[in-house]
PDB file of C-alpha atoms in Angstrom:
ATOM      1  CA  MET A   1       9.518  -6.697  -9.443  1.00 52.00           C
ATOM      2  CA  ASN A   2      12.172  -4.295 -10.664  1.00 51.00           C
ATOM      3  CA  LYS A   3      14.871  -6.524 -12.169  1.00 53.00           C
ATOM      4  CA  GLN A   4      17.762  -4.295 -11.008  1.00 63.00           C
ATOM      5  CA  ARG A   5      16.977  -4.832  -7.311  1.00 63.00           C
ATOM      6  CA  LYS A   6      17.530  -7.929  -5.231  1.00 80.00           C
ATOM      7  CA  GLU A   7      14.614  -7.498  -2.825  1.00 89.00           C
ATOM      8  CA  PRO A   8      11.154  -6.175  -3.629  1.00 95.00           C
ATOM      9  CA  VAL A   9      10.673  -2.569  -2.537  1.00 96.00           C
ATOM     10  CA  ILE A  10       7.573  -1.786  -0.510  1.00 97.00           C
ATOM     11  CA  LEU A  11       6.442   1.791   0.057  1.00 95.00           C
ATOM     12  CA  VAL A  12       4.368   2.197   3.222  1.00 95.00           C
ATOM     13  CA  ILE A  13       2.184   5.309   3.500  1.00 91.00           C
ATOM     14  CA  ASN A  14       0.804   6.059   6.950  1.00 89.00           C
ATOM     15  CA  GLN A  15       0.235   9.173   9.065  1.00 86.00           C
ATOM     16  CA  SER A  16       1.593   7.563  12.251  1.00 89.00           C
ATOM     17  CA  LEU A  17       5.358   7.493  12.743  1.00 92.00           C
ATOM     18  CA  ASN A  18       4.978   4.663  15.273  1.00 94.00           C
ATOM     19  CA  LEU A  19       3.068   2.513  12.786  1.00 93.00           C
ATOM     20  CA  LEU A  20       5.512   3.356  10.000  1.00 95.00           C
ATOM     21  CA  ASN A  21       8.361   2.129  12.179  1.00 96.00           C
ATOM     22  CA  LEU A  22       6.469  -1.054  13.064  1.00 96.00           C
ATOM     23  CA  PHE A  23       5.723  -1.782   9.393  1.00 97.00           C
ATOM     24  CA  HIS A  24       9.387  -1.152   8.595  1.00 98.00           C
ATOM     25  CA  GLU A  25      10.564  -3.615  11.234  1.00 98.00           C
ATOM     26  CA  ILE A  26       8.105  -6.365  10.260  1.00 98.00           C
ATOM     27  CA  LEU A  27       8.642  -6.100   6.511  1.00 98.00           C
ATOM     28  CA  GLU A  28      12.412  -5.679   6.666  1.00 97.00           C
ATOM     29  CA  ASP A  29      12.670  -8.759   8.897  1.00 97.00           C
ATOM     30  CA  GLU A  30      10.796 -10.602   6.135  1.00 96.00           C
ATOM     31  CA  GLY A  31      13.491  -9.601   3.620  1.00 96.00           C
ATOM     32  CA  PHE A  32      11.849  -6.655   1.888  1.00 97.00           C
ATOM     33  CA  GLU A  33      13.397  -3.269   1.214  1.00 96.00           C
ATOM     34  CA  VAL A  34      11.047  -0.792   2.886  1.00 97.00           C
ATOM     35  CA  GLU A  35      10.517   2.905   2.203  1.00 93.00           C
ATOM     36  CA  LEU A  36       8.309   4.977   4.492  1.00 92.00           C
ATOM     37  CA  SER A  37       6.210   8.062   3.873  1.00 88.00           C
ATOM     38  CA  ASN A  38       3.594  10.038   5.734  1.00 82.00           C
ATOM     39  CA  PHE A  39       2.445  11.982   2.669  1.00 70.00           C
ATOM     40  CA  THR A  40      -0.916  11.656   1.083  1.00 57.00           C
ATOM     41  CA  PHE A  41      -1.978  13.704  -1.918  1.00 53.00           C
ATOM     42  CA  GLU A  42       1.234  15.242  -3.266  1.00 56.00           C
ATOM     43  CA  GLY A  43       3.320  12.098  -3.331  1.00 59.00           C
ATOM     44  CA  VAL A  44       2.948  10.735  -6.854  1.00 64.00           C
ATOM     45  CA  GLY A  45       6.273  12.297  -7.933  1.00 70.00           C
ATOM     46  CA  THR A  46       8.069  10.459  -5.141  1.00 73.00           C
ATOM     47  CA  ILE A  47       6.456   7.209  -6.224  1.00 81.00           C
ATOM     48  CA  ASP A  48       7.589   7.856  -9.809  1.00 79.00           C
ATOM     49  CA  GLN A  49      11.184   8.139  -8.605  1.00 83.00           C
ATOM     50  CA  LEU A  50      11.067   5.190  -6.218  1.00 87.00           C
ATOM     51  CA  GLN A  51       9.049   2.790  -8.426  1.00 90.00           C
ATOM     52  CA  PRO A  52       8.136   0.447  -5.563  1.00 94.00           C
ATOM     53  CA  ASP A  53       6.989  -3.092  -6.226  1.00 96.00           C
ATOM     54  CA  LEU A  54       4.092  -2.684  -3.769  1.00 97.00           C
ATOM     55  CA  ILE A  55       2.416   0.247  -2.018  1.00 96.00           C
ATOM     56  CA  ILE A  56       0.839  -0.301   1.386  1.00 96.00           C
ATOM     57  CA  MET A  57      -1.493   2.578   2.145  1.00 93.00           C
ATOM     58  CA  ASP A  58      -3.352   3.172   5.377  1.00 90.00           C
ATOM     59  CA  PHE A  59      -6.888   4.375   4.793  1.00 84.00           C
ATOM     60  CA  ASP A  60      -7.813   5.820   8.163  1.00 71.00           C
ATOM     61  CA  GLY A  61     -10.938   7.804   7.305  1.00 63.00           C
ATOM     62  CA  GLN A  62      -9.244  11.084   8.234  1.00 62.00           C
ATOM     63  CA  GLY A  63      -8.524  13.117   5.149  1.00 59.00           C
ATOM     64  CA  GLU A  64     -10.579  10.536   3.293  1.00 62.00           C
ATOM     65  CA  ASN A  65     -10.967  12.674   0.155  1.00 68.00           C
ATOM     66  CA  ASN A  66      -7.192  13.070  -0.152  1.00 76.00           C
ATOM     67  CA  GLN A  67      -6.698   9.341   0.303  1.00 80.00           C
ATOM     68  CA  TRP A  68      -9.207   8.529  -2.452  1.00 80.00           C
ATOM     69  CA  GLN A  69      -7.570  11.177  -4.668  1.00 82.00           C
ATOM     70  CA  LEU A  70      -4.128   9.671  -4.128  1.00 83.00           C
ATOM     71  CA  LEU A  71      -5.476   6.214  -4.929  1.00 86.00           C
ATOM     72  CA  GLN A  72      -7.109   7.569  -8.095  1.00 87.00           C
ATOM     73  CA  MET A  73      -3.905   9.348  -9.145  1.00 86.00           C
ATOM     74  CA  LEU A  74      -1.823   6.222  -8.599  1.00 86.00           C
ATOM     75  CA  LYS A  75      -4.119   4.161 -10.796  1.00 88.00           C
ATOM     76  CA  MET A  76      -4.401   6.821 -13.535  1.00 88.00           C
ATOM     77  CA  HIS A  77      -0.731   7.818 -13.686  1.00 81.00           C
ATOM     78  CA  GLY A  78       1.114   5.787 -16.314  1.00 79.00           C
ATOM     79  CA  SER A  79       4.243   5.069 -14.288  1.00 83.00           C
ATOM     80  CA  SER A  80       2.377   3.863 -11.196  1.00 87.00           C
ATOM     81  CA  SER A  81      -0.801   2.290 -12.579  1.00 88.00           C
ATOM     82  CA  HIS A  82       0.788  -1.187 -12.660  1.00 92.00           C
ATOM     83  CA  ILE A  83       1.942  -1.126  -9.013  1.00 94.00           C
ATOM     84  CA  PRO A  84      -0.187  -3.308  -6.729  1.00 96.00           C
ATOM     85  CA  ILE A  85      -1.647  -1.500  -3.740  1.00 96.00           C
ATOM     86  CA  LEU A  86      -2.607  -2.953  -0.383  1.00 97.00           C
ATOM     87  CA  LEU A  87      -5.160  -0.763   1.406  1.00 94.00           C
ATOM     88  CA  ILE A  88      -5.374  -1.124   5.152  1.00 94.00           C
ATOM     89  CA  ALA A  89      -8.770  -0.016   6.394  1.00 90.00           C
ATOM     90  CA  LEU A  90     -11.537  -0.552   8.880  1.00 84.00           C
ATOM     91  CA  ALA A  91     -13.975  -3.208   7.741  1.00 72.00           C
ATOM     92  CA  ILE A  92     -16.672  -0.678   6.979  1.00 78.00           C
ATOM     93  CA  GLU A  93     -19.539  -1.308   4.600  1.00 79.00           C
ATOM     94  CA  ALA A  94     -18.145   1.041   1.930  1.00 75.00           C
ATOM     95  CA  PHE A  95     -15.054  -1.126   1.514  1.00 79.00           C
ATOM     96  CA  ARG A  96     -16.904  -4.413   1.736  1.00 82.00           C
ATOM     97  CA  GLU A  97     -19.234  -3.255  -1.056  1.00 86.00           C
ATOM     98  CA  GLN A  98     -16.299  -2.277  -3.289  1.00 87.00           C
ATOM     99  CA  GLU A  99     -13.926  -5.121  -2.450  1.00 88.00           C
ATOM    100  CA  GLU A 100     -14.427  -7.087  -5.674  1.00 91.00           C
ATOM    101  CA  TYR A 101     -14.060  -3.957  -7.810  1.00 91.00           C
ATOM    102  CA  LEU A 102     -10.912  -2.841  -5.965  1.00 91.00           C
ATOM    103  CA  ARG A 103      -9.349  -6.284  -6.350  1.00 91.00           C
ATOM    104  CA  SER A 104     -10.031  -6.120 -10.101  1.00 92.00           C
ATOM    105  CA  LYS A 105      -7.857  -2.972 -10.143  1.00 91.00           C
ATOM    106  CA  ASN A 106      -4.975  -4.733  -8.334  1.00 93.00           C
ATOM    107  CA  ILE A 107      -5.907  -3.143  -5.004  1.00 94.00           C
ATOM    108  CA  GLY A 108      -5.986  -5.577  -2.109  1.00 94.00           C
ATOM    109  CA  LEU A 109      -7.661  -4.972   1.230  1.00 93.00           C
ATOM    110  CA  LEU A 110      -6.509  -5.814   4.723  1.00 94.00           C
ATOM    111  CA  TYR A 111      -9.025  -4.989   7.407  1.00 92.00           C
ATOM    112  CA  LYS A 112      -8.104  -3.566  10.809  1.00 90.00           C
ATOM    113  CA  PRO A 113      -7.351  -4.918  13.306  1.00 92.00           C
ATOM    114  CA  PHE A 114      -4.932  -7.479  11.949  1.00 94.00           C
ATOM    115  CA  GLU A 115      -1.981  -9.515  13.164  1.00 96.00           C
ATOM    116  CA  LYS A 116       1.545  -9.683  11.793  1.00 97.00           C
ATOM    117  CA  ASN A 117       0.839 -12.941   9.945  1.00 98.00           C
ATOM    118  CA  ASP A 118      -2.234 -11.373   8.303  1.00 97.00           C
ATOM    119  CA  LEU A 119      -0.073  -8.517   7.013  1.00 98.00           C
ATOM    120  CA  LEU A 120       2.604 -10.835   5.667  1.00 98.00           C
ATOM    121  CA  ALA A 121       0.029 -13.079   3.981  1.00 98.00           C
ATOM    122  CA  ALA A 122      -1.575 -10.046   2.309  1.00 97.00           C
ATOM    123  CA  VAL A 123       1.828  -8.782   1.126  1.00 98.00           C
ATOM    124  CA  HIS A 124       2.770 -12.160  -0.350  1.00 96.00           C
ATOM    125  CA  GLN A 125      -0.655 -12.433  -1.984  1.00 95.00           C
ATOM    126  CA  ALA A 126      -0.152  -8.988  -3.573  1.00 94.00           C
ATOM    127  CA  PHE A 127       3.105 -10.181  -5.123  1.00 91.00           C
ATOM    128  CA  ASP A 128       1.497 -13.415  -6.343  1.00 86.00           C
ATOM    129  CA  SER A 129      -1.369 -11.683  -8.136  1.00 73.00           C
TER     130      SER A 129
END
């Protein structure tokens, strides 16, 4: 966690404004500072400036190549490679096959559909790892 801030900062990346607002409400009520974004591929500069303590990224299967590219850029870029990422995705075989590898790269998975308590548990687990 950034030592100059009181609360951990979570950046939520999602294409849906309604879901962004719901994530904001849930996470802020839990005491986190929450930043929202609907960008995908061109957002690494914003992440450099913000330096969140956690990135929650929706992986919806639409624009899948851009989502994988963003994930790759985040892990290769020096100023963001240390930031834990929580991917939210459908429990498809591709993710299940790569789950252990992704976790070894500090990328957690939360499968859709999920409940509020599942989200909060995954967020706390990301901070504990």
